[in-house]
PDB file of C-alpha atoms in Angstrom:
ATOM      1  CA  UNK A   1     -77.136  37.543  53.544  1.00  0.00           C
ATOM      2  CA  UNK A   2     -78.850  36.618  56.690  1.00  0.00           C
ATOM      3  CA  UNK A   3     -77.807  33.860  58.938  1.00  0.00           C
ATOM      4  CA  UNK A   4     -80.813  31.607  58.703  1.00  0.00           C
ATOM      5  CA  UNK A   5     -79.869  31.509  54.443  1.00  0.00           C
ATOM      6  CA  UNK A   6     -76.141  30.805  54.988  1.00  0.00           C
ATOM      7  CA  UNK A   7     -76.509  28.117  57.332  1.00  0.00           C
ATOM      8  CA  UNK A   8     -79.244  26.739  55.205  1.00  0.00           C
ATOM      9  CA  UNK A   9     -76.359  27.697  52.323  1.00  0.00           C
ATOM     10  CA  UNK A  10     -74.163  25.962  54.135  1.00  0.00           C
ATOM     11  CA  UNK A  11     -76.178  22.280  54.896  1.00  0.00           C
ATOM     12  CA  UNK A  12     -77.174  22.445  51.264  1.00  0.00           C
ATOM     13  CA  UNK A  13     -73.187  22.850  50.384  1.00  0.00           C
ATOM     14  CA  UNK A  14     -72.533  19.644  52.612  1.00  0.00           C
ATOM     15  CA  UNK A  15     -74.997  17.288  51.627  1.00  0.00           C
ATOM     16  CA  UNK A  16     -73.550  18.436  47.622  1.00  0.00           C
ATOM     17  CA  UNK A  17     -70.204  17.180  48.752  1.00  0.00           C
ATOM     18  CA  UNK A  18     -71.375  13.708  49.396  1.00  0.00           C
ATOM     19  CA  UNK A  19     -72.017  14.393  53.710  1.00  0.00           C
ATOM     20  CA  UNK A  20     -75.470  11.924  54.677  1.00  0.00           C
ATOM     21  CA  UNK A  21     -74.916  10.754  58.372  1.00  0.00           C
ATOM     22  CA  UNK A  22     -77.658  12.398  59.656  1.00  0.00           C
ATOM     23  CA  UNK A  23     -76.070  13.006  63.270  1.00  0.00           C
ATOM     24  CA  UNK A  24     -73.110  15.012  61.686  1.00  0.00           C
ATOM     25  CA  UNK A  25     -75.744  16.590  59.705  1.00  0.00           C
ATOM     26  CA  UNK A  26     -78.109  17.313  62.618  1.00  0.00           C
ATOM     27  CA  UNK A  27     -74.700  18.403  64.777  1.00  0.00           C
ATOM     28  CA  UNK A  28     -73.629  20.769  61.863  1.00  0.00           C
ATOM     29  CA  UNK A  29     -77.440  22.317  61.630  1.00  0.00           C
ATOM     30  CA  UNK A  30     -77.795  23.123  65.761  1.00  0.00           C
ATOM     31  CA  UNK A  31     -74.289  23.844  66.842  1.00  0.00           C
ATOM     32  CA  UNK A  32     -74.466  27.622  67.437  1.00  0.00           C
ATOM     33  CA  UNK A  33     -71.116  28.438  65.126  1.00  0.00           C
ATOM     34  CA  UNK A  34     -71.617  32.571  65.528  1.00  0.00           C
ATOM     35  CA  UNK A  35     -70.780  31.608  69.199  1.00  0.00           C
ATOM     36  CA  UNK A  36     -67.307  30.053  68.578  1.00  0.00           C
ATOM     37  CA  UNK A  37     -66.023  32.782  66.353  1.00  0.00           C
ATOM     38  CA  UNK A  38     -64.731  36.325  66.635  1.00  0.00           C
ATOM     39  CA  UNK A  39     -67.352  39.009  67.725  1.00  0.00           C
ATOM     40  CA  UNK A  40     -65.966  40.928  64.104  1.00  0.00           C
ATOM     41  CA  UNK A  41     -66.642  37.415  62.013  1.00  0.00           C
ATOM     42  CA  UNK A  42     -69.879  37.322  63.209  1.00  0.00           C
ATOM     43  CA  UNK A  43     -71.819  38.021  60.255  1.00  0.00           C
ATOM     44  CA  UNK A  44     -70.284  35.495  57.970  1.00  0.00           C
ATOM     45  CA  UNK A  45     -69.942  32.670  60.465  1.00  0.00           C
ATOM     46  CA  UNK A  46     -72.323  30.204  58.576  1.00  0.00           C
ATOM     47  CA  UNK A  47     -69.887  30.715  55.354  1.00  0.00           C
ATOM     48  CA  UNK A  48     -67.792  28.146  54.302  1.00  0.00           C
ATOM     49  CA  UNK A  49     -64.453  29.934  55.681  1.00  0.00           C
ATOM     50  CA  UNK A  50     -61.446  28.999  57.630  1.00  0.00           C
ATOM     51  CA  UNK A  51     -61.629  32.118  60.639  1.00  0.00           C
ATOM     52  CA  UNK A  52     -58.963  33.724  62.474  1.00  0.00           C
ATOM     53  CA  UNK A  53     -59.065  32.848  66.199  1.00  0.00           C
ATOM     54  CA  UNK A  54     -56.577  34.804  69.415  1.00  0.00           C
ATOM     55  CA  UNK A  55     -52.558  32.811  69.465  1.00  0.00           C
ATOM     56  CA  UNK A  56     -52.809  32.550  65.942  1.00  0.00           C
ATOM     57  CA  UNK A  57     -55.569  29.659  65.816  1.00  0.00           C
ATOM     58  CA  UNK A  58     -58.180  29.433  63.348  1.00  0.00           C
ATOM     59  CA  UNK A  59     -61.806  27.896  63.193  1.00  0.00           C
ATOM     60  CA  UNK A  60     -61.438  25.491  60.412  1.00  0.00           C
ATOM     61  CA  UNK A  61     -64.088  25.859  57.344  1.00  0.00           C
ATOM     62  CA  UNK A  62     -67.570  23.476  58.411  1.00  0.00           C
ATOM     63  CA  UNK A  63     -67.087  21.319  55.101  1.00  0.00           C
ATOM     64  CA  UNK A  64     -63.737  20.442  56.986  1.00  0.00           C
ATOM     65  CA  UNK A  65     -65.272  19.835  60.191  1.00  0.00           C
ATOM     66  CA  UNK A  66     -67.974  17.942  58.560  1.00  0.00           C
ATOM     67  CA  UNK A  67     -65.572  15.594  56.838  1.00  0.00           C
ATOM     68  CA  UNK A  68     -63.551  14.750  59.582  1.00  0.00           C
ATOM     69  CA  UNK A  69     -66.257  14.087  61.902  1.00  0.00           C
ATOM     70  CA  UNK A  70     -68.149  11.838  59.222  1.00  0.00           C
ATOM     71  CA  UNK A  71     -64.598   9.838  59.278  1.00  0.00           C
ATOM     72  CA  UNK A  72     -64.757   9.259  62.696  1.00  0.00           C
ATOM     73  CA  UNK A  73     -68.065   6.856  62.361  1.00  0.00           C
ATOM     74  CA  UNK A  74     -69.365   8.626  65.933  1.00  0.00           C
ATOM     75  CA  UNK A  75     -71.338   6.870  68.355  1.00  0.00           C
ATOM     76  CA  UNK A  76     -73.026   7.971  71.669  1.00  0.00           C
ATOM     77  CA  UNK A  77     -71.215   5.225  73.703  1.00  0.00           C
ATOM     78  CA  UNK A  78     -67.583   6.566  72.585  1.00  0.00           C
ATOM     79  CA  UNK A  79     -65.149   8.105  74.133  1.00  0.00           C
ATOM     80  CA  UNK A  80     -63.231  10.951  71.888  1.00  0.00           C
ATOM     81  CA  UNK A  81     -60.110  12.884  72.696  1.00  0.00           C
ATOM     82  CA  UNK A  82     -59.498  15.965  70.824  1.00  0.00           C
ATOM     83  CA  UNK A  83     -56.480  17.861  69.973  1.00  0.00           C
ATOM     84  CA  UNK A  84     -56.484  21.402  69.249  1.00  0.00           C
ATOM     85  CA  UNK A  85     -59.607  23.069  71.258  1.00  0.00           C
ATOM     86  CA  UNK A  86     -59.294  26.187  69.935  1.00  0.00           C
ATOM     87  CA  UNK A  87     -62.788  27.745  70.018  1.00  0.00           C
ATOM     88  CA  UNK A  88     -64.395  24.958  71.177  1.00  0.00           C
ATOM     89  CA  UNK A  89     -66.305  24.548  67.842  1.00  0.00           C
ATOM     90  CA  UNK A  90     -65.019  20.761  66.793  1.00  0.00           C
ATOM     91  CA  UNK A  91     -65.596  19.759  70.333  1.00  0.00           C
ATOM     92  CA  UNK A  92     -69.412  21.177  70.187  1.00  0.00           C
ATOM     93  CA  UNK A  93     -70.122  18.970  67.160  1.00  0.00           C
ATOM     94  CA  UNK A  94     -68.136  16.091  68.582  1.00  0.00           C
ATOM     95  CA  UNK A  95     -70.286  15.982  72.116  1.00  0.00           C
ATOM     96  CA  UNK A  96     -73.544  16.678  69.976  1.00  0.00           C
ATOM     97  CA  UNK A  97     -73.257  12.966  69.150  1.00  0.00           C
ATOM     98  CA  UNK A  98     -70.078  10.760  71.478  1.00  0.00           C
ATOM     99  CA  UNK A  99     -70.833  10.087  74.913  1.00  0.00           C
ATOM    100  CA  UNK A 100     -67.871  11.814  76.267  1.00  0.00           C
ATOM    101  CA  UNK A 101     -64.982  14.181  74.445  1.00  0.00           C
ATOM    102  CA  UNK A 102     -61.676  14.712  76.295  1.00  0.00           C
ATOM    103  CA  UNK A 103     -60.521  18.098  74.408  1.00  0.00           C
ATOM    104  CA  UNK A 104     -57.036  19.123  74.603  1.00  0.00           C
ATOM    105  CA  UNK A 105     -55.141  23.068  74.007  1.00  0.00           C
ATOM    106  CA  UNK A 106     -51.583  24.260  74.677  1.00  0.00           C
ATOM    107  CA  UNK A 107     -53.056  27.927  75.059  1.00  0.00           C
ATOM    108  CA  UNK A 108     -54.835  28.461  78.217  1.00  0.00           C
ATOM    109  CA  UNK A 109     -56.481  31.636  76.621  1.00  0.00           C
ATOM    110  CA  UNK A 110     -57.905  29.977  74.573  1.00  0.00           C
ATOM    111  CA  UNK A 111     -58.678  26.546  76.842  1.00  0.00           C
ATOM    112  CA  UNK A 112     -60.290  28.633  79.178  1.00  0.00           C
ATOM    113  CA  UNK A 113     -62.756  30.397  76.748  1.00  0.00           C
ATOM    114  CA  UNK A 114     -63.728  27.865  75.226  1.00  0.00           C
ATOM    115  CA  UNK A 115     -64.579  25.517  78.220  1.00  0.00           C
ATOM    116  CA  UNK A 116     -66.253  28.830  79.452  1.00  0.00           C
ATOM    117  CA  UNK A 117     -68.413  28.744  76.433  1.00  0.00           C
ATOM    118  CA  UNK A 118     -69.423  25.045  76.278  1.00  0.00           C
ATOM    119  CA  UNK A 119     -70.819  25.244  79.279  1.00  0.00           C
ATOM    120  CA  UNK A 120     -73.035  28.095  78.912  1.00  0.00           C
ATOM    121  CA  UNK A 121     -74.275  26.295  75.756  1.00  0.00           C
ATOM    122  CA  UNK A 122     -74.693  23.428  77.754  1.00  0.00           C
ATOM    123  CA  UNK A 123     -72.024  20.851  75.999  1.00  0.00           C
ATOM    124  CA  UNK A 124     -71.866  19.098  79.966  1.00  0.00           C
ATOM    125  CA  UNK A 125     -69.878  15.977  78.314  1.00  0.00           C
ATOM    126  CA  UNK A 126     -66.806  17.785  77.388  1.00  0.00           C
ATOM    127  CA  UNK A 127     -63.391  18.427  79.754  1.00  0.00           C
ATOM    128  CA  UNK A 128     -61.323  20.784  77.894  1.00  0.00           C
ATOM    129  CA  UNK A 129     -57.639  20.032  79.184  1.00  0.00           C
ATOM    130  CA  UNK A 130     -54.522  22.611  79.154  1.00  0.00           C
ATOM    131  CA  UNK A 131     -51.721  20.216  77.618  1.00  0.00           C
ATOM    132  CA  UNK A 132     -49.506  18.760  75.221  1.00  0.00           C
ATOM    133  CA  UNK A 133     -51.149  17.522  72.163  1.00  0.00           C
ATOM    134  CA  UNK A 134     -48.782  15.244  71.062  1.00  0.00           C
ATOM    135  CA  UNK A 135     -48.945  13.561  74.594  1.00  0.00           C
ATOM    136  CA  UNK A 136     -52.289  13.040  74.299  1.00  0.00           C
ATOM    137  CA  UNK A 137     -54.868  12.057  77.835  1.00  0.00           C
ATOM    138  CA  UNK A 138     -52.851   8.977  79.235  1.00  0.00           C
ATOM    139  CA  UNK A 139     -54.767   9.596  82.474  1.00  0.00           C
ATOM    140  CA  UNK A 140     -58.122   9.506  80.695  1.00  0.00           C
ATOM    141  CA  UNK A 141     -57.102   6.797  77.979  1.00  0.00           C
ATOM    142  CA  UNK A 142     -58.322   4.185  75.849  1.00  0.00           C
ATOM    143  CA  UNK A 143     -60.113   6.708  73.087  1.00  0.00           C
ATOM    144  CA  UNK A 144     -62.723   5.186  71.275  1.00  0.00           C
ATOM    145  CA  UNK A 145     -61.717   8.273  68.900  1.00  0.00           C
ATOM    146  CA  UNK A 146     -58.984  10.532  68.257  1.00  0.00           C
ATOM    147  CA  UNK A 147     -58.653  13.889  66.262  1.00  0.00           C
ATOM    148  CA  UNK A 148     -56.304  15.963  65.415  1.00  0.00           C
ATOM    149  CA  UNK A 149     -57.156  19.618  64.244  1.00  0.00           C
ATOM    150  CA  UNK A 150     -53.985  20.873  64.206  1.00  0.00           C
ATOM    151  CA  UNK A 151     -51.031  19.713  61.227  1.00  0.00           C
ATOM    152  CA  UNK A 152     -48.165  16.937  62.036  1.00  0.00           C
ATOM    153  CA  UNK A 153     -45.765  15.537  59.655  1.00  0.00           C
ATOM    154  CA  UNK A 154     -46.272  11.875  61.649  1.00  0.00           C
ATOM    155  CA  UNK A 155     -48.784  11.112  63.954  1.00  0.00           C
ATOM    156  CA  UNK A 156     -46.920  11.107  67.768  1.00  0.00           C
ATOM    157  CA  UNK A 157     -46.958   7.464  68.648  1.00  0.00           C
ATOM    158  CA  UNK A 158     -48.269   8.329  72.036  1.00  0.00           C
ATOM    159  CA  UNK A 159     -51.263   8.979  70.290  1.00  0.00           C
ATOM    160  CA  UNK A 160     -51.922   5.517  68.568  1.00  0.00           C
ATOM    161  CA  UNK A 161     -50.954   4.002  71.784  1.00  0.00           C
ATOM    162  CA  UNK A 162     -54.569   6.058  73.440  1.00  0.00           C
ATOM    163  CA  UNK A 163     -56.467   4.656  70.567  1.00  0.00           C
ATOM    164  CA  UNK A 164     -58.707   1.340  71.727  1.00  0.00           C
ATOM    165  CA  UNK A 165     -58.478  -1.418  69.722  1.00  0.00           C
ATOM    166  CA  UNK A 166     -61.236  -0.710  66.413  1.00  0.00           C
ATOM    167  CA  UNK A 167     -60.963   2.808  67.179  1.00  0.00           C
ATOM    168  CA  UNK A 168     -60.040   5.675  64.509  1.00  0.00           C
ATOM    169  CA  UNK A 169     -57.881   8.637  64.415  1.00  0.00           C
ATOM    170  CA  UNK A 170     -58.314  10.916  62.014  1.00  0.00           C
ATOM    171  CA  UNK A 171     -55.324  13.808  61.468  1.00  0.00           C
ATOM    172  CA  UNK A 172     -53.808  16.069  58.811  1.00  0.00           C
ATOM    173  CA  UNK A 173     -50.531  14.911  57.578  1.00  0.00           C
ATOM    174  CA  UNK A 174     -47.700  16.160  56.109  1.00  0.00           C
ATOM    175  CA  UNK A 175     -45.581  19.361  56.100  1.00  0.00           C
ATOM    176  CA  UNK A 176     -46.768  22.499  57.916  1.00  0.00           C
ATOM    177  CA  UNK A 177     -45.928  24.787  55.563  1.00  0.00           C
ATOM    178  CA  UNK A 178     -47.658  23.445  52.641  1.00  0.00           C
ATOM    179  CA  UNK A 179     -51.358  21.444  52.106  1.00  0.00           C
ATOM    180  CA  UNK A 180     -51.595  18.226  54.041  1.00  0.00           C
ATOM    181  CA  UNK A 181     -53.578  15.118  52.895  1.00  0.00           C
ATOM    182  CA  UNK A 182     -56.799  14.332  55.806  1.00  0.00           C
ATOM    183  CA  UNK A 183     -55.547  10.514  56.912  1.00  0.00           C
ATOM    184  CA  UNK A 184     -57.657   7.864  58.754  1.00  0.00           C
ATOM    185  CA  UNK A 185     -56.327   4.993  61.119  1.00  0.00           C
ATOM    186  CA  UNK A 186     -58.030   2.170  62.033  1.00  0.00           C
ATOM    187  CA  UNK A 187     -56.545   0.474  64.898  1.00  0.00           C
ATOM    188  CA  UNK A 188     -57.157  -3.471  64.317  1.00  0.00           C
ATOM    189  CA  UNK A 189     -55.905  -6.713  65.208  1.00  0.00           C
ATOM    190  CA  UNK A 190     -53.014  -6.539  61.974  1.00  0.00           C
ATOM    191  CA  UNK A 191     -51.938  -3.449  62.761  1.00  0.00           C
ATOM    192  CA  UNK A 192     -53.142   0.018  61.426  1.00  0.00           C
ATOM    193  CA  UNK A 193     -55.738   0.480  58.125  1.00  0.00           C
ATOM    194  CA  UNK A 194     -54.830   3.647  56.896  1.00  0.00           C
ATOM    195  CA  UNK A 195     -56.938   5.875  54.344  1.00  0.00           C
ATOM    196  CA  UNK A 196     -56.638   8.987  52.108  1.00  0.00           C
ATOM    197  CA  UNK A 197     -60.034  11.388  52.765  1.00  0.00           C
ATOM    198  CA  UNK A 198     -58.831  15.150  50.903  1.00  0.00           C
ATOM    199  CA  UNK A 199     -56.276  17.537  50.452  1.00  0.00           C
ATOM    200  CA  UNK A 200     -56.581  19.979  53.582  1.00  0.00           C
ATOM    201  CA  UNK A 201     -54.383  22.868  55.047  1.00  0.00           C
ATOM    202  CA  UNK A 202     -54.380  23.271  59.330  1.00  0.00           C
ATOM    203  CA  UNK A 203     -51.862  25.200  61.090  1.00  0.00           C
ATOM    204  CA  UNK A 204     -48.852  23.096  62.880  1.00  0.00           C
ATOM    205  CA  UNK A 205     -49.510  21.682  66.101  1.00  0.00           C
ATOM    206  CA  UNK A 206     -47.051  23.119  68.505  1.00  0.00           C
ATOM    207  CA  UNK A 207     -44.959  21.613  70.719  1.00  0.00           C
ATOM    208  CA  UNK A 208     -45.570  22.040  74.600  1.00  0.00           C
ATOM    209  CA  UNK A 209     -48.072  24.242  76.376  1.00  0.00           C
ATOM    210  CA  UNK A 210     -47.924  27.762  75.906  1.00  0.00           C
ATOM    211  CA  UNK A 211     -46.185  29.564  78.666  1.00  0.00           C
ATOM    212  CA  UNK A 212     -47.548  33.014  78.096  1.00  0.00           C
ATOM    213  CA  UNK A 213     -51.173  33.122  76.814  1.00  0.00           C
TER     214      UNK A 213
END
């Protein structure tokens, strides 16, 4: 199947599962996604798959991405930090529509590819960041928007503490091990609004930055 009839595949897929915002849409149509996968994936890039990345990442499936960018109610005047760079794919559709995303990795292999790789595509509003994910960007906080692309069985309270007031976080809960449910937090004057999206499976977030690769 060629690539122009999976990616159109692929839109057709999203906007069947309920996606209309028309910038995620729009995002999901131009970001190059054969670019932020394995050389070998190549040809099946615009599928609907979860992809193996180096250090035992992965690219998570574009209906994923999709959802959790949808959740996030994006703006061009906000601010979004990003946990879990990986290939730099999440952070491509995130600075196709925020003013400014703040992208954080505890593998500089990875970190340094994919900052490598946004800028030759021209993403010039992103700083990818070697560090500790569940320490979020103190030094570059409040976040307008958070999200977390990697599993945690509780959100790190250094992370809601980043989070302006009426901003959103949106993260996969629960065990790593097993499927986790896709949570949203609204940060408001009573406290946190929390909401169920789907049933999702990410690999753990780590703890630390990677002293090897």
């Amino acid at each position: 199947m060629s690539e122009d009839l999976q990616r159109a595949e692929l839109l057709l897929a999203l906007r069947k599962r309920g996606m209309r915002e028309w910038q995620v849409m729009r995002a999901m149509e131009q970001v190059p996604r054969e670019r932020f996968v394995e050389p070998a994936f190549r040809p099946i890039a615009w599928r609907d798959l979860a992809l193996p990345l180096d250090c035992g990442q992965t690219i998570s499936q574009p209906t994923v991405v999709a959802l959790m960018t949808e959740a996030l109610e994006l703006g061009p005047s906000h601010s979004v930090l990003e946990i879990g760079t990986g290939s730099g794919y999440q952070a491509a559709i995130l600075a196709s529509i925020a003013g400014h995303v703040v992208t954080l990795e505890r593998f500089r292999t990875l970190a340094d590819s994919a900052a490598r790789r946004l800028a030759a595509l021209g993403y010039a509003n992103v700083e990818v960041l070697v560090a500790d994910g569940r320490e979020g960007a103190p030094q570059r906080a409040p976040f307008d928007r958070i999200i977390l692309t990697a599993a945690v069985e509780e959100v790190p309270q250094a992370l809601f503490e980043q989070l302006a007031m009426g901003g959103i976080l949106v993260a996969p809960v629960g065990p790593p091990e097993a499927t986790q449910t896709l949570m949203r937090y609204r940060r408001g004057l009573q406290g946190l609004e929390t909401r169920e999206l789907a049933r999702v499976r990410f690999v753990p977030m780590l703890a630390g930055v990677a002293v090897v690769l």
